Coordinates of C-alpha atoms in Angstrom, one line a residue:
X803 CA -0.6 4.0 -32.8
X804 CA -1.9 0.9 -33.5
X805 CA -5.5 -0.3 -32.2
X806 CA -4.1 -3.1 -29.9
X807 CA -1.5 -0.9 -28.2
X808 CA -4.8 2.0 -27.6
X809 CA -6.6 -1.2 -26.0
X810 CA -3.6 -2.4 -23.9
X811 CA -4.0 -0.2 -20.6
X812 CA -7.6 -1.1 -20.7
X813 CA -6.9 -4.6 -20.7
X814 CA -4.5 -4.1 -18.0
X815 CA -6.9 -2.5 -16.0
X816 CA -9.4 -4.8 -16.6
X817 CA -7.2 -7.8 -15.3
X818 CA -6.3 -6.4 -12.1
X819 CA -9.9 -5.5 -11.7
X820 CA -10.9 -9.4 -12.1
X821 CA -7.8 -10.4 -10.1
X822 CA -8.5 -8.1 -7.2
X823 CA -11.8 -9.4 -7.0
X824 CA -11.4 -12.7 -7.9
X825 CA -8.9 -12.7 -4.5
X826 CA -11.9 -10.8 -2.5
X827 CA -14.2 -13.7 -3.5
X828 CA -12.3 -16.6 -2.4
X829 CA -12.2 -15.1 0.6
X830 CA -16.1 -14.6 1.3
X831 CA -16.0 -18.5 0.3
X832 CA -14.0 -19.2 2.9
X833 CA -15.3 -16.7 5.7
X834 CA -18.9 -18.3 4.8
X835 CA -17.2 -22.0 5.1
X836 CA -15.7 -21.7 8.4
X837 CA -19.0 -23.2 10.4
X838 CA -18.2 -26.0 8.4
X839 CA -14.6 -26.3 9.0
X840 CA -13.1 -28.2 12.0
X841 CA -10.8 -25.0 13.4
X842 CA -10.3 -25.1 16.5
X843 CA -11.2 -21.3 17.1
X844 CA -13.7 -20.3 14.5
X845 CA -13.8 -16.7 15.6
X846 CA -9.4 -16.2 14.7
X847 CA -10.1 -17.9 11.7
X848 CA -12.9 -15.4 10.6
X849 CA -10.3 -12.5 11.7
X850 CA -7.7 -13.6 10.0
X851 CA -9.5 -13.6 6.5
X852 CA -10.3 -10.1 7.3
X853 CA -7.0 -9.1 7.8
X854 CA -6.1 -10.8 4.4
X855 CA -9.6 -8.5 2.9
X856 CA -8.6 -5.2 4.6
X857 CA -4.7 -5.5 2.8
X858 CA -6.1 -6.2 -0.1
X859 CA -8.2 -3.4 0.1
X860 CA -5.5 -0.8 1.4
X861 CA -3.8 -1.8 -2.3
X862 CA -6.4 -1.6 -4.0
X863 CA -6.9 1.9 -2.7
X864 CA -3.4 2.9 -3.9
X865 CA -4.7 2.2 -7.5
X866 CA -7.2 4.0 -7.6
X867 CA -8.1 7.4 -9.6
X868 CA -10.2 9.1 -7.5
X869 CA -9.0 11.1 -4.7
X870 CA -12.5 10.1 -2.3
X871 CA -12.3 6.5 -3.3
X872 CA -8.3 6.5 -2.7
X873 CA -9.2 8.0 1.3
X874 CA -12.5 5.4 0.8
X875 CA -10.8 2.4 0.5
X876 CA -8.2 3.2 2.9
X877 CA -10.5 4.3 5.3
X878 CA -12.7 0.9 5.0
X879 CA -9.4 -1.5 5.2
X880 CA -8.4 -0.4 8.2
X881 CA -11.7 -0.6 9.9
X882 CA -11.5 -3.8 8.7
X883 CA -8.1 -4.4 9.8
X884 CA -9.2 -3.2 13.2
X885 CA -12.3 -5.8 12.8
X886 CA -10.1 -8.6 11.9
X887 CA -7.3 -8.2 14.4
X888 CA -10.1 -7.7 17.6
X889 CA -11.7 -11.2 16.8
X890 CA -8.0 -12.6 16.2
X891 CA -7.6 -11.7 19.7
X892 CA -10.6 -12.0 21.1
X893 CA -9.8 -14.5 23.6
X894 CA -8.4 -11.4 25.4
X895 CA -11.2 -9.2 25.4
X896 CA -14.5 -9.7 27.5
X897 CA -17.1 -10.8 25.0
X898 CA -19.4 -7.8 25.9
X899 CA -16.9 -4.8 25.3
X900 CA -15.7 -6.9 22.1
X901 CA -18.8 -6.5 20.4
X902 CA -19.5 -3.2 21.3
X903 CA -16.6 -2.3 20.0
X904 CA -17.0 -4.3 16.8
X905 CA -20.5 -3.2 16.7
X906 CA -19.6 0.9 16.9
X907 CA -16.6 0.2 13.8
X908 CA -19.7 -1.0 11.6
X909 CA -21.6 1.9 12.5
X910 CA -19.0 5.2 12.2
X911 CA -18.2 3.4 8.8
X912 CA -22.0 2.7 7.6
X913 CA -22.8 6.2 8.7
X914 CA -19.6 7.7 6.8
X915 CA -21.1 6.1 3.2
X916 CA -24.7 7.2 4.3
X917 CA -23.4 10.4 5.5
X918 CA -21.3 11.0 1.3
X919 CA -24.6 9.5 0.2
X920 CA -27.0 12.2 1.3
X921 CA -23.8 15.0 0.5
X922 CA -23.6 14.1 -3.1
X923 CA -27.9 13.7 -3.1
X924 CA -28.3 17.2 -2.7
X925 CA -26.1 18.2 -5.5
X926 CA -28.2 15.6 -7.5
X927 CA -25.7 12.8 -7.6
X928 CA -26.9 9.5 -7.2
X929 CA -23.8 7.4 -5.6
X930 CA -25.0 3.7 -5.5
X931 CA -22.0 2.6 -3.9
X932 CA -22.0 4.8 -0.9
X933 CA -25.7 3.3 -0.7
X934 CA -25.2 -0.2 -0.9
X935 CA -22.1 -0.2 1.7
X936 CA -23.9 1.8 4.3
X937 CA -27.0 -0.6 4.2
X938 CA -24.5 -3.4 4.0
X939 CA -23.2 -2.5 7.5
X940 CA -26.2 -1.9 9.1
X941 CA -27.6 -5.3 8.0
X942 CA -24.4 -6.6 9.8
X943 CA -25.5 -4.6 12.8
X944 CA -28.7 -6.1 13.3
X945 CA -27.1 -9.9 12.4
X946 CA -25.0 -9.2 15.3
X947 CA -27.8 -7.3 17.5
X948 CA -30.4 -10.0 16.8
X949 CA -28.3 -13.5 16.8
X950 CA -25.8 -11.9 19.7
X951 CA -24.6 -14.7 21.7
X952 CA -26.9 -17.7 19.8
X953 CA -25.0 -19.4 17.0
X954 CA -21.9 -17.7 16.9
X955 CA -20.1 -18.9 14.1
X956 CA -23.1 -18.5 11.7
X957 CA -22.9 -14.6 12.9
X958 CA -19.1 -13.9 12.6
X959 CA -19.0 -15.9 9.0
X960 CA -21.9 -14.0 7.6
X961 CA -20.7 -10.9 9.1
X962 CA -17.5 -10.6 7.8
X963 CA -18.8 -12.2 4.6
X964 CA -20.6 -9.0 4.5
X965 CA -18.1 -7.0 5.2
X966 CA -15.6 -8.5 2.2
X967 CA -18.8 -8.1 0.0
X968 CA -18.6 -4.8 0.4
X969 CA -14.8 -4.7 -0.9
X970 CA -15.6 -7.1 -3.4
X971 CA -18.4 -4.4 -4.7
X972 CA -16.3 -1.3 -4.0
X973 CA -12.9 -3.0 -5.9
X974 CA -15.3 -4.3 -9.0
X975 CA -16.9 -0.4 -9.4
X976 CA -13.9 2.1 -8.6
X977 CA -12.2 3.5 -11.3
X978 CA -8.5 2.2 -11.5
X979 CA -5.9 4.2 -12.6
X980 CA -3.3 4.1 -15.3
X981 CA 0.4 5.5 -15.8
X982 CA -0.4 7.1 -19.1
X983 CA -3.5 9.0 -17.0
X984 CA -1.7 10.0 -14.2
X985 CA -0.8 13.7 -15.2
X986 CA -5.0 14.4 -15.4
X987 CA -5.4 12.6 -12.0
X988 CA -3.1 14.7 -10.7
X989 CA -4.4 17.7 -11.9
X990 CA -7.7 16.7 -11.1
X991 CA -7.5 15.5 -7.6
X992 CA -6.6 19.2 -7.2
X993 CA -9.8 20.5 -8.6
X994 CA -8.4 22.1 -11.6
X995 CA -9.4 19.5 -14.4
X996 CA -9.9 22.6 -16.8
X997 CA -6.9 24.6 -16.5
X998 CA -5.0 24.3 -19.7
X999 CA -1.6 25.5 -18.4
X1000 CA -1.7 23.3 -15.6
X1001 CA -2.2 20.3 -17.5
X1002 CA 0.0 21.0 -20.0
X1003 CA 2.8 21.3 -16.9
X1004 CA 1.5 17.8 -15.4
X1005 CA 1.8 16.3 -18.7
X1006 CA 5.6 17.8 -19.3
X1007 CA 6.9 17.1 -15.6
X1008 CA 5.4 13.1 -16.2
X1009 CA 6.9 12.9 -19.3
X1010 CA 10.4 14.0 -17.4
X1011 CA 9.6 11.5 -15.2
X1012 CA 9.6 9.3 -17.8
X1013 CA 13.1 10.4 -19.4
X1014 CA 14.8 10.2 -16.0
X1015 CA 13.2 6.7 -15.3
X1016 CA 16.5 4.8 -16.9
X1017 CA 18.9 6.9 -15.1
X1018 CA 17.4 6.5 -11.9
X1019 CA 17.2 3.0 -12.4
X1020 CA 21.2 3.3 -13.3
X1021 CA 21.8 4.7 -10.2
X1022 CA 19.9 2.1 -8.7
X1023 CA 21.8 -0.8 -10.0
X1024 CA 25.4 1.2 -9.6
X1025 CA 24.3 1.1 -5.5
X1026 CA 22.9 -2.6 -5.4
X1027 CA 26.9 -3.3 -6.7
X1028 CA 28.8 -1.0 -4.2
X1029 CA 26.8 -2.6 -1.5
X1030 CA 27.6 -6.3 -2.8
X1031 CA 31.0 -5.8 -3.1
X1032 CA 30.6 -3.7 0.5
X1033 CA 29.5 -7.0 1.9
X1034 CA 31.6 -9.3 0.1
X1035 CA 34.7 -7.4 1.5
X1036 CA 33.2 -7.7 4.9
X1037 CA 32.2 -11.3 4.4
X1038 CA 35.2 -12.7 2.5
X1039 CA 34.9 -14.9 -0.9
X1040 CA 35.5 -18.4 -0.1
X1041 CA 35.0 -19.6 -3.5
X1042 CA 31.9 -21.8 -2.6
X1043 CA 27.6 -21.2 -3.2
X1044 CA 27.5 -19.7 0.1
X1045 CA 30.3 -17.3 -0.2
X1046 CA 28.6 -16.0 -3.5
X1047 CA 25.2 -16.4 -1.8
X1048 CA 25.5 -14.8 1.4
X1049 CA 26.8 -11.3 0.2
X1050 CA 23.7 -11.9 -2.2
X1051 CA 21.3 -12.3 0.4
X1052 CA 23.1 -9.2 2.4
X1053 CA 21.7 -6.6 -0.5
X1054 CA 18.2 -8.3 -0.9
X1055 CA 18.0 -6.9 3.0
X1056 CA 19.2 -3.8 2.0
X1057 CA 16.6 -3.5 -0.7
X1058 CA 14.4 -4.6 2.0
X1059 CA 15.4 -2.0 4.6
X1060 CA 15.2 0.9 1.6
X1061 CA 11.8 0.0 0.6
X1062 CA 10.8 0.0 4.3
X1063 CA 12.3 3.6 5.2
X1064 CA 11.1 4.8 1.6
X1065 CA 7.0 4.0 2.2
X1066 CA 6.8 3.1 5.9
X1067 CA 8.5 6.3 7.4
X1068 CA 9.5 8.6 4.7
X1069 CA 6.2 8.2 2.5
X1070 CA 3.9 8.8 5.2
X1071 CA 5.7 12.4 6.4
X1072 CA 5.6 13.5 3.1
X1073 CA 1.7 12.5 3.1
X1074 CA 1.2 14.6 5.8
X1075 CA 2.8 17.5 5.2
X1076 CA 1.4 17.5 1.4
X1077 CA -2.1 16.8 2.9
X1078 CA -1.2 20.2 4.9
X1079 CA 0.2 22.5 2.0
X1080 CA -2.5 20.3 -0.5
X1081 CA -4.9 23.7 1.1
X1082 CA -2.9 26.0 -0.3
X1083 CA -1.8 25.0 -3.8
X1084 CA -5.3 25.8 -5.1
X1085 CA -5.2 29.2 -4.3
X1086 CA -1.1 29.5 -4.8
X1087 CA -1.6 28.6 -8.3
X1088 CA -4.4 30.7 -9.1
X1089 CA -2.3 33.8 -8.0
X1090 CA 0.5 32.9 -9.6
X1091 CA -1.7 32.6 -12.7
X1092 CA -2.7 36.2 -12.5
X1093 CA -0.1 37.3 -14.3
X1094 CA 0.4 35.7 -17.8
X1095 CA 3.3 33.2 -18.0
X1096 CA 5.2 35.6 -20.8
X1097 CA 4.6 38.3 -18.5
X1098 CA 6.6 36.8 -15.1
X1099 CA 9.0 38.6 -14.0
X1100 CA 12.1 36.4 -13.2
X1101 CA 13.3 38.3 -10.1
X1102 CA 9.9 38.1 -8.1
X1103 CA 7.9 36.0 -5.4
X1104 CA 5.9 34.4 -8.4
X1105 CA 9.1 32.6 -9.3
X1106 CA 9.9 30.6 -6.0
X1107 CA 6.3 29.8 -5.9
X1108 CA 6.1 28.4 -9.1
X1109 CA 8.8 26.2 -8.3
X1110 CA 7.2 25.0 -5.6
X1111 CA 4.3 24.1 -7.6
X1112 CA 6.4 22.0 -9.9
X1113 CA 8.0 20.4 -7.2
X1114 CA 4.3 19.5 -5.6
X1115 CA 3.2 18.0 -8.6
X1116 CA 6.7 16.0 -9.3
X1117 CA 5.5 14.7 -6.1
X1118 CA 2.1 14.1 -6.7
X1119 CA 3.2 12.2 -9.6
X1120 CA 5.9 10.1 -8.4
X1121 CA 3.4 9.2 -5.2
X1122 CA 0.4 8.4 -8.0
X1123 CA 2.6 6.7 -10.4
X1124 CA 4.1 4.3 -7.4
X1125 CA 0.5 3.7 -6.5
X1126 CA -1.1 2.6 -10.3
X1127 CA 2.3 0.7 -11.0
X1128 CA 4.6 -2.0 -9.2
X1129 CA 7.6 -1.7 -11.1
X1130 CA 7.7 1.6 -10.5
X1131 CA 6.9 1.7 -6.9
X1132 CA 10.0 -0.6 -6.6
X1133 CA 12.0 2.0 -8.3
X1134 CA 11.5 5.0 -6.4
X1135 CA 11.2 3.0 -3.3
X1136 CA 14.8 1.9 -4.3
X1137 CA 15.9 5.5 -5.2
X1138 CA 15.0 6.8 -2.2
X1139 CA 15.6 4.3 0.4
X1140 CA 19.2 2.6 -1.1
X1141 CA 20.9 5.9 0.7
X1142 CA 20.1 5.6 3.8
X1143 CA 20.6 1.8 3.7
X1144 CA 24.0 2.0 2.5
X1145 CA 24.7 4.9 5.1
X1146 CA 23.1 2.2 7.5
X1147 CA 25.3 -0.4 6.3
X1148 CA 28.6 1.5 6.4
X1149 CA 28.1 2.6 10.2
X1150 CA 26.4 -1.0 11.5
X1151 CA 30.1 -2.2 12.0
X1152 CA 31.0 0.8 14.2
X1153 CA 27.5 0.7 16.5
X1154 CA 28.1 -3.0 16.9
X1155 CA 26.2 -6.1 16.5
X1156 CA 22.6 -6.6 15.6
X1157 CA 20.1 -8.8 14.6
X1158 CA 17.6 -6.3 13.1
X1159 CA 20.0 -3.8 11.1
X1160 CA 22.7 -5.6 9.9
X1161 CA 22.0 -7.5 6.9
X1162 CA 25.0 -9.9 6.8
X1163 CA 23.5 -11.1 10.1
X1164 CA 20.2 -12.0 8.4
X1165 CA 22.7 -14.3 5.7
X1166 CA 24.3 -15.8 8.7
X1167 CA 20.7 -16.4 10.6
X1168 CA 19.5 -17.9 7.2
X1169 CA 22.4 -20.4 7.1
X1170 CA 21.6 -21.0 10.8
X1171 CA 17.8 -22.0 10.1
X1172 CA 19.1 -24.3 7.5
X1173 CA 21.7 -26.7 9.3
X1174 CA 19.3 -25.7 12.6
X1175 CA 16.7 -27.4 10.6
X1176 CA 18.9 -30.8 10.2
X1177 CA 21.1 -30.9 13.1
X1178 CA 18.6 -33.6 14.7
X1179 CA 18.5 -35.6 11.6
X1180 CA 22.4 -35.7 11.3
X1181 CA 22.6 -36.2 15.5
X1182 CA 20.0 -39.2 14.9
X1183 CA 22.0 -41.1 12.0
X1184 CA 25.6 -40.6 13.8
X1185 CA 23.4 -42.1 16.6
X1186 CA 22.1 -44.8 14.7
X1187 CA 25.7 -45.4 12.9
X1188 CA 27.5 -45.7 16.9
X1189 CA 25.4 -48.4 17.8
X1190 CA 23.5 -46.6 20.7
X1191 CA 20.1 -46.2 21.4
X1192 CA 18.0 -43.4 20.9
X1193 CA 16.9 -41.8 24.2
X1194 CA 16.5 -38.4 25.6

């Protein structure tokens, strides 16, 4: 292997890194800018840069190595989220409750990074992160505590500037994770780093994964073709750019509607429920391994619960792979999802018409936006070309 292909992922990594935080940045500028903008509510304004900071921060989380800074950054984004979409809405709230509110998010997450900080202390590990962000939102406390109702614009920006400081610092230091890496993250997100068997079954059930990647991307493409010609069937050919366009635009909803059900409802059950037997797989494993591998009997419970291992850590390495790589969360997004968005689209004609479900809708509500967008302009020159005046 050549010495610029050992350095690639490296660079890779290092690039996202500066691109992550290069995003984070430009949004402190801007949060710490918004005294001296003319908005007309400078409180929405700060929100809606942290709703920007805390999605960029639940990515980021995906991409990381580390099982704690993975639930970290997750953890931190949506308290931020929650941040960001209270003073987007504040208008609604009584100023009073609003900020105790804001004010008691700051302090459950400063006291969950002092809290890891003193934990990993006593077993003589110094976590400067941890540090920094807990004293970063108790400073933003005492901003709020101190300045409360005097100069609030100054408060909010140099609050939330805070706040995206701390992502900026947490993105810059976490270890990001790579494809060619993911077996060992697995494996040691699980605790069992220095098991040489499992390892060496990470590392063969990723590079499956690897194997299978172009048929599952055949499969992919043979579905994205039965649902065009699904939808052209439905939508007739009328031999112009829109009857091409709108079958066309028909699957991109589809694609849409499988990455949705793939990562926004099937994603999240398995989570859970891998979260749940995640307590067990430890100990499975270790009594599986009691008898050596040469030594398993075929016909006996050890069998079925090595299978279930594998199956855990096919998982685990799909899920990790989807999370350190785009093009591959697209694909198993896709593999999952097209399914049950071709079953969708073959039954939409038999439940009737909708907006939300039907794709060939959302081609026909996209045509409507477009000649909605100039029916005034053609009305006004027909106008103009009768002779009549413009009026109401």
């Amino acid at each position: 292997m050549s010495k610029s292909s050992k350095n690639k992922p490296w660079l890779s990594v290092f690039k996202q890194r500066n691109i992550f935080t290069a995003l984070a940045i430009f949004l402190t500028i801007l949060v710490l800018l918004t005294p001296f903008f003319d908005v007309a509510d400078p409180v929405s304004h700060v929100g809606g840069l942290l709703v920007w900071a805390a999605l960029l921060e639940l990515f980021h989380g995906f991409r990381r190595a580390d099982n704690y800074a993975r639930q970290s950054a997750w953890f931190s984004g949506t308290i931020t989220l929650l941040i960001g979409t209270l003073l987007i809405n504040a208008a609604l709230f009584q100023e009073k409750a609003l900020v105790q509110f804001i004010l008691f998010l700051f302090l459950i997450d400063g006291a969950r990074y002092l809290y890891y900080f003193v934990k990993q202390k006593q077993k003589g590990i110094f976590t400067l992160n941890n540090l920094l962000s807990g004293i970063g939102n108790l400073i933003a406390i005492v901003l709020i505590l101190i300045f409360r109702g005097q100069s609030v614009e100054w408060v909010i920006s140099l609050c939330g500037a805070l706040r995206i400081f701390g992502t900026i610092y947490n993105i810059f230091t976490a270890k990001t994770g790579t494809v060619k890496d993911v077996a060992e993250d697995v494996v040691e997100s699980m605790g069992l780093e220095s098991d040489p068997e499992l390892e060496a079954l990470a590392k063969k059930l990723e590079k499956e994964s690897i194997e299978r990647a172009p048929i599952d991307a055949g499969w992919i493409i043979t579905f994205l073709f039965i649902l065009f010609f699904i939808h052209l069937g439905r939508m007739g050919l009328d031999r112009s750019t829109f009857g091409i366009l709108s079958p066309l635009v028909a699957v991109i909803g589809d694609m849409f509607i499988a990455l949705v059900v793939a990562f926004a409802i099937i994603a999240p059950f398995r989570t859970i429920f891998r979260q749940f037997t995640g307590m067990f797989l430890k100990g499975l494993w270790k009594w599986v391994k009691k008898v050596p591998e040469s030594e398993r009997r075929f016909f006996s419970l050890r069998t079925p619960a090595y299978a279930w291992i594998k199956r855990q850590l096919r998982l685990s390495i799909s899920i990790r792979k989807s999370g350190y790589s785009l093009p591959t969360a697209l694909r198993n997004g896709l593999k999952i999802g097209l399914p049950f968005a071709a079953l969708l689209a073959a039954i939409m004609p038999v439940l009737g018409m909708s907006w939300y479900f039907d794709t060939e809708n959302w081609a026909s509500g996209i045509w409507d936006g477009y000649a909605g967008s100039r029916t005034e302009v053609w009305r006004e020159a027909m106008i103009t070309a009768s002779g009549e005046k413009i009026g109401p």
